[in-house]
Amino acid sequence: MKISVIGCGYLGAVHAACMAKLGHEVVGIDTDAAKIEALADGRPPFFEPGLPELLSEGVASGRLRFSADIAEAAGARVHFLCVGTPQKHGEFAADLRYVDAAFTDLRQHVNAGDLVVGKSTVPVGTAERLAAAYEGTDATLVWNPEFLREGFAVKDTLHPDRLVYGVPEGAAGEQAAELLDEVYARPMSEGTPRIITDYATAQLVKVAANSFLATKISFINAMAELCEATGADVTALADAIGHDDRIGRRFLNAGLGFGGGCLPKDIRAFMARAGELGVDQALSFLREVDAINMRRRVRMVDLAREVCGGSIVGRKVAVLGAAFKPNSDDVRDSPALNVAEQMNLQGAYVTVTDPEAVENARRRFPDLKYTESFEDAVEDAELILLLTEWKEYVELDPTALSDKVAQRRILDGRNVLDPARWRAAGWTYRALGRP
Ligand code: UDX
């Protein structure tokens, strides 16, 4: 199948490479010429395991190419729209300018019978509006939300746990679903469930899923606050309630909370849209979810102050982790950088290190001090903060680290270390929600 993918960010670049892997002939399109050049060269402009190999393979096979010219989308049978929907500056609502521009630009290049497939996360009602704008083209709009996780994006795209098609009513919708089934023939042959809905449901599925995940994390972090007030251990609590199949252990890791380019902005945009629809009360709990999440960051700084004897002014602090989660170089709304920045502003000498995200972090928070070297970061530190659970940090040896630091104090912002092991090696170990 001939496919175009408009927007080659995290979502689109991975989608384009994976569609080529599935055997389709793909052109990836983006307005950023530098990005296009890098992708065509097999160098994704962000860190994503497995993607460089997939890009090189696709380009070498001749099935994958990239272009900065949207006219190259003409001739494709299926067009995937994968542009970003960031939070509007100073508002909760999503900024739809990239979605609107992409749909407007693409309109001139679609042919009768084409499928235009929206994958971006949008406020419910957007697909209906865009479908109306495409009337007269004889192309059909489908809403097919994407659920990929950064760090597992290739696997999540090649082997999704479900496919959702939001289609128009009647024969056009049925034909659209058949065509999309051809595109996804391989994952469908693996038994991936496919759910066909109307536009509104498909758009809501995505934000409902992300709201649920955010709520699950904030729930356990609220329990962490209770644990802190009572001397209980939130990790044992999560293990115990997680054994109940109805609850499940996944996404119950208490700590510094969620960040990244999706969960925070998606729950806010969802609240904004609910307000427009006159049902803001239905989502008022998401305000609390957001507030619990943001409170963890402040609590982390308070904890740092506590273990430093009441003040962090002038203290040499090593922050391990800048990415919003491991296996990513994405620093958008990174809890780790938020904590580092607060401590820096409050007078600590902070050095941030990360296996992949230093460059991106430096661009976003140029005032912080960075090093690519773990050794340099921890040298003579009076306090270590583990804020992103990269494997190499989880596996740190407290005895070996003892000689390098000035003071053996560690805050485990992700509840991934063994407190007994660290304490036995003479460290002051503290964590969120643990005694
Ligand atoms: C998320 C959704 O998982 C994905 O389905 C959607 O398509 C996009 O948004 P992503 O942003 O890549 O994906 O990250 P995810 O793995 O969901 O983690 C989000 C944040 O939650 C991270 O900051 C992570 O550290 C945090 N988290 C996750 C916790 O604090 N505790 C947990 O138990 C799980």
PDB file of N, CA and C in Angstrom, residues 285-330:
ATOM      1  N   PHE A 285     -12.083  15.653  39.004  1.00  0.00           N
ATOM      2  CA  PHE A 285     -11.091  14.814  39.710  1.00  0.00           C
ATOM      3  C   PHE A 285      -9.711  14.911  39.049  1.00  0.00           C
ATOM      4  N   LEU A 286      -9.682  15.236  37.754  1.00  0.00           N
ATOM      5  CA  LEU A 286      -8.379  15.330  37.084  1.00  0.00           C
ATOM      6  C   LEU A 286      -7.558  16.522  37.597  1.00  0.00           C
ATOM      7  N   ARG A 287      -8.262  17.532  38.114  1.00  0.00           N
ATOM      8  CA  ARG A 287      -7.549  18.650  38.746  1.00  0.00           C
ATOM      9  C   ARG A 287      -6.748  18.135  39.930  1.00  0.00           C
ATOM     10  N   GLU A 288      -7.377  17.258  40.692  1.00  0.00           N
ATOM     11  CA  GLU A 288      -6.732  16.672  41.872  1.00  0.00           C
ATOM     12  C   GLU A 288      -5.572  15.764  41.445  1.00  0.00           C
ATOM     13  N   VAL A 289      -5.797  15.017  40.354  1.00  0.00           N
ATOM     14  CA  VAL A 289      -4.744  14.142  39.821  1.00  0.00           C
ATOM     15  C   VAL A 289      -3.511  14.975  39.458  1.00  0.00           C
ATOM     16  N   ASP A 290      -3.747  16.085  38.808  1.00  0.00           N
ATOM     17  CA  ASP A 290      -2.672  17.000  38.417  1.00  0.00           C
ATOM     18  C   ASP A 290      -1.991  17.589  39.658  1.00  0.00           C
ATOM     19  N   ALA A 291      -2.809  17.990  40.643  1.00  0.00           N
ATOM     20  CA  ALA A 291      -2.263  18.636  41.848  1.00  0.00           C
ATOM     21  C   ALA A 291      -1.413  17.657  42.664  1.00  0.00           C
ATOM     22  N   ILE A 292      -1.898  16.430  42.816  1.00  0.00           N
ATOM     23  CA  ILE A 292      -1.120  15.410  43.553  1.00  0.00           C
ATOM     24  C   ILE A 292       0.228  15.228  42.864  1.00  0.00           C
ATOM     25  N   ASN A 293       0.160  15.137  41.523  1.00  0.00           N
ATOM     26  CA  ASN A 293       1.375  14.910  40.744  1.00  0.00           C
ATOM     27  C   ASN A 293       2.388  16.042  40.936  1.00  0.00           C
ATOM     28  N   MET A 294       1.921  17.271  40.883  1.00  0.00           N
ATOM     29  CA  MET A 294       2.831  18.419  41.014  1.00  0.00           C
ATOM     30  C   MET A 294       3.378  18.534  42.441  1.00  0.00           C
ATOM     31  N   ARG A 295       2.570  18.125  43.433  1.00  0.00           N
ATOM     32  CA  ARG A 295       3.014  18.189  44.841  1.00  0.00           C
ATOM     33  C   ARG A 295       4.217  17.301  45.112  1.00  0.00           C
ATOM     34  N   ARG A 296       4.332  16.188  44.392  1.00  0.00           N
ATOM     35  CA  ARG A 296       5.452  15.264  44.614  1.00  0.00           C
ATOM     36  C   ARG A 296       6.789  15.962  44.346  1.00  0.00           C
ATOM     37  N   ARG A 297       6.774  16.849  43.386  1.00  0.00           N
ATOM     38  CA  ARG A 297       8.024  17.526  43.017  1.00  0.00           C
ATOM     39  C   ARG A 297       8.479  18.447  44.142  1.00  0.00           C
ATOM     40  N   VAL A 298       7.516  19.134  44.750  1.00  0.00           N
ATOM     41  CA  VAL A 298       7.822  20.042  45.862  1.00  0.00           C
ATOM     42  C   VAL A 298       8.273  19.222  47.073  1.00  0.00           C
ATOM     43  N   ARG A 299       7.585  18.097  47.300  1.00  0.00           N
ATOM     44  CA  ARG A 299       7.908  17.226  48.440  1.00  0.00           C
ATOM     45  C   ARG A 299       9.346  16.707  48.334  1.00  0.00           C
ATOM     46  N   MET A 300       9.762  16.438  47.108  1.00  0.00           N
ATOM     47  CA  MET A 300      11.130  15.937  46.884  1.00  0.00           C
ATOM     48  C   MET A 300      12.155  16.974  47.343  1.00  0.00           C
ATOM     49  N   VAL A 301      11.898  18.224  47.033  1.00  0.00           N
ATOM     50  CA  VAL A 301      12.829  19.287  47.432  1.00  0.00           C
ATOM     51  C   VAL A 301      12.807  19.436  48.956  1.00  0.00           C
ATOM     52  N   ASP A 302      11.615  19.315  49.559  1.00  0.00           N
ATOM     53  CA  ASP A 302      11.509  19.383  51.027  1.00  0.00           C
ATOM     54  C   ASP A 302      12.317  18.270  51.681  1.00  0.00           C
ATOM     55  N   LEU A 303      12.234  17.078  51.071  1.00  0.00           N
ATOM     56  CA  LEU A 303      12.957  15.928  51.606  1.00  0.00           C
ATOM     57  C   LEU A 303      14.476  16.171  51.527  1.00  0.00           C
ATOM     58  N   ALA A 304      14.896  16.779  50.425  1.00  0.00           N
ATOM     59  CA  ALA A 304      16.323  17.092  50.260  1.00  0.00           C
ATOM     60  C   ALA A 304      16.772  18.035  51.381  1.00  0.00           C
ATOM     61  N   ARG A 305      15.921  19.003  51.666  1.00  0.00           N
ATOM     62  CA  ARG A 305      16.238  19.972  52.718  1.00  0.00           C
ATOM     63  C   ARG A 305      16.337  19.269  54.073  1.00  0.00           C
ATOM     64  N   GLU A 306      15.384  18.372  54.292  1.00  0.00           N
ATOM     65  CA  GLU A 306      15.356  17.618  55.555  1.00  0.00           C
ATOM     66  C   GLU A 306      16.643  16.826  55.781  1.00  0.00           C
ATOM     67  N   VAL A 307      17.063  16.064  54.759  1.00  0.00           N
ATOM     68  CA  VAL A 307      18.247  15.218  54.963  1.00  0.00           C
ATOM     69  C   VAL A 307      19.538  16.032  55.013  1.00  0.00           C
ATOM     70  N   CYS A 308      19.475  17.271  54.525  1.00  0.00           N
ATOM     71  CA  CYS A 308      20.662  18.124  54.584  1.00  0.00           C
ATOM     72  C   CYS A 308      20.662  18.972  55.869  1.00  0.00           C
ATOM     73  N   GLY A 309      19.807  18.632  56.807  1.00  0.00           N
ATOM     74  CA  GLY A 309      19.816  19.328  58.098  1.00  0.00           C
ATOM     75  C   GLY A 309      19.135  20.677  58.082  1.00  0.00           C
ATOM     76  N   GLY A 310      18.176  20.873  57.173  1.00  0.00           N
ATOM     77  CA  GLY A 310      17.360  22.090  57.209  1.00  0.00           C
ATOM     78  C   GLY A 310      17.633  23.092  56.096  1.00  0.00           C
ATOM     79  N   SER A 311      18.754  22.937  55.377  1.00  0.00           N
ATOM     80  CA  SER A 311      19.025  23.896  54.292  1.00  0.00           C
ATOM     81  C   SER A 311      19.814  23.231  53.167  1.00  0.00           C
ATOM     82  N   ILE A 312      19.472  23.601  51.941  1.00  0.00           N
ATOM     83  CA  ILE A 312      20.251  23.080  50.797  1.00  0.00           C
ATOM     84  C   ILE A 312      21.169  24.162  50.222  1.00  0.00           C
ATOM     85  N   VAL A 313      21.160  25.327  50.840  1.00  0.00           N
ATOM     86  CA  VAL A 313      21.980  26.432  50.317  1.00  0.00           C
ATOM     87  C   VAL A 313      23.456  26.023  50.325  1.00  0.00           C
ATOM     88  N   GLY A 314      24.089  26.142  49.178  1.00  0.00           N
ATOM     89  CA  GLY A 314      25.513  25.845  49.068  1.00  0.00           C
ATOM     90  C   GLY A 314      25.860  24.361  49.032  1.00  0.00           C
ATOM     91  N   ARG A 315      24.843  23.488  49.102  1.00  0.00           N
ATOM     92  CA  ARG A 315      25.118  22.040  49.091  1.00  0.00           C
ATOM     93  C   ARG A 315      25.408  21.557  47.681  1.00  0.00           C
ATOM     94  N   LYS A 316      26.333  20.626  47.565  1.00  0.00           N
ATOM     95  CA  LYS A 316      26.663  20.069  46.258  1.00  0.00           C
ATOM     96  C   LYS A 316      25.757  18.850  46.001  1.00  0.00           C
ATOM     97  N   VAL A 317      24.891  18.983  45.013  1.00  0.00           N
ATOM     98  CA  VAL A 317      23.859  17.972  44.777  1.00  0.00           C
ATOM     99  C   VAL A 317      24.027  17.350  43.387  1.00  0.00           C
ATOM    100  N   ALA A 318      24.019  16.027  43.321  1.00  0.00           N
ATOM    101  CA  ALA A 318      24.063  15.333  42.022  1.00  0.00           C
ATOM    102  C   ALA A 318      22.658  14.839  41.693  1.00  0.00           C
ATOM    103  N   VAL A 319      22.159  15.245  40.532  1.00  0.00           N
ATOM    104  CA  VAL A 319      20.838  14.769  40.088  1.00  0.00           C
ATOM    105  C   VAL A 319      21.056  13.717  38.995  1.00  0.00           C
ATOM    106  N   LEU A 320      20.615  12.495  39.276  1.00  0.00           N
ATOM    107  CA  LEU A 320      20.734  11.414  38.292  1.00  0.00           C
ATOM    108  C   LEU A 320      19.431  11.319  37.514  1.00  0.00           C
ATOM    109  N   GLY A 321      19.498  11.725  36.256  1.00  0.00           N
ATOM    110  CA  GLY A 321      18.318  11.667  35.397  1.00  0.00           C
ATOM    111  C   GLY A 321      17.813  13.043  35.026  1.00  0.00           C
ATOM    112  N   ALA A 322      17.573  13.222  33.728  1.00  0.00           N
ATOM    113  CA  ALA A 322      16.988  14.468  33.222  1.00  0.00           C
ATOM    114  C   ALA A 322      15.764  14.150  32.360  1.00  0.00           C
ATOM    115  N   ALA A 323      15.768  12.985  31.724  1.00  0.00           N
ATOM    116  CA  ALA A 323      14.630  12.589  30.887  1.00  0.00           C
ATOM    117  C   ALA A 323      13.407  12.349  31.764  1.00  0.00           C
ATOM    118  N   PHE A 324      12.208  12.466  31.182  1.00  0.00           N
ATOM    119  CA  PHE A 324      10.997  12.295  32.002  1.00  0.00           C
ATOM    120  C   PHE A 324      10.790  10.843  32.402  1.00  0.00           C
ATOM    121  N   LYS A 325      11.481   9.935  31.691  1.00  0.00           N
ATOM    122  CA  LYS A 325      11.472   8.525  32.080  1.00  0.00           C
ATOM    123  C   LYS A 325      12.673   7.866  31.413  1.00  0.00           C
ATOM    124  N   PRO A 326      13.066   6.662  31.871  1.00  0.00           N
ATOM    125  CA  PRO A 326      14.237   6.027  31.265  1.00  0.00           C
ATOM    126  C   PRO A 326      13.978   5.599  29.818  1.00  0.00           C
ATOM    127  N   ASN A 327      15.074   5.337  29.096  1.00  0.00           N
ATOM    128  CA  ASN A 327      15.013   4.924  27.686  1.00  0.00           C
ATOM    129  C   ASN A 327      14.386   5.976  26.791  1.00  0.00           C
ATOM    130  N   SER A 328      14.588   7.232  27.169  1.00  0.00           N
ATOM    131  CA  SER A 328      14.065   8.338  26.371  1.00  0.00           C
ATOM    132  C   SER A 328      15.015   9.522  26.569  1.00  0.00           C
ATOM    133  N   ASP A 329      15.107  10.381  25.549  1.00  0.00           N
ATOM    134  CA  ASP A 329      15.860  11.627  25.760  1.00  0.00           C
ATOM    135  C   ASP A 329      14.889  12.804  25.812  1.00  0.00           C
ATOM    136  N   ASP A 330      13.621  12.489  26.042  1.00  0.00           N
ATOM    137  CA  ASP A 330      12.573  13.508  26.060  1.00  0.00           C
ATOM    138  C   ASP A 330      12.567  14.194  27.425  1.00  0.00           C
TER     139      ASP A 330
END
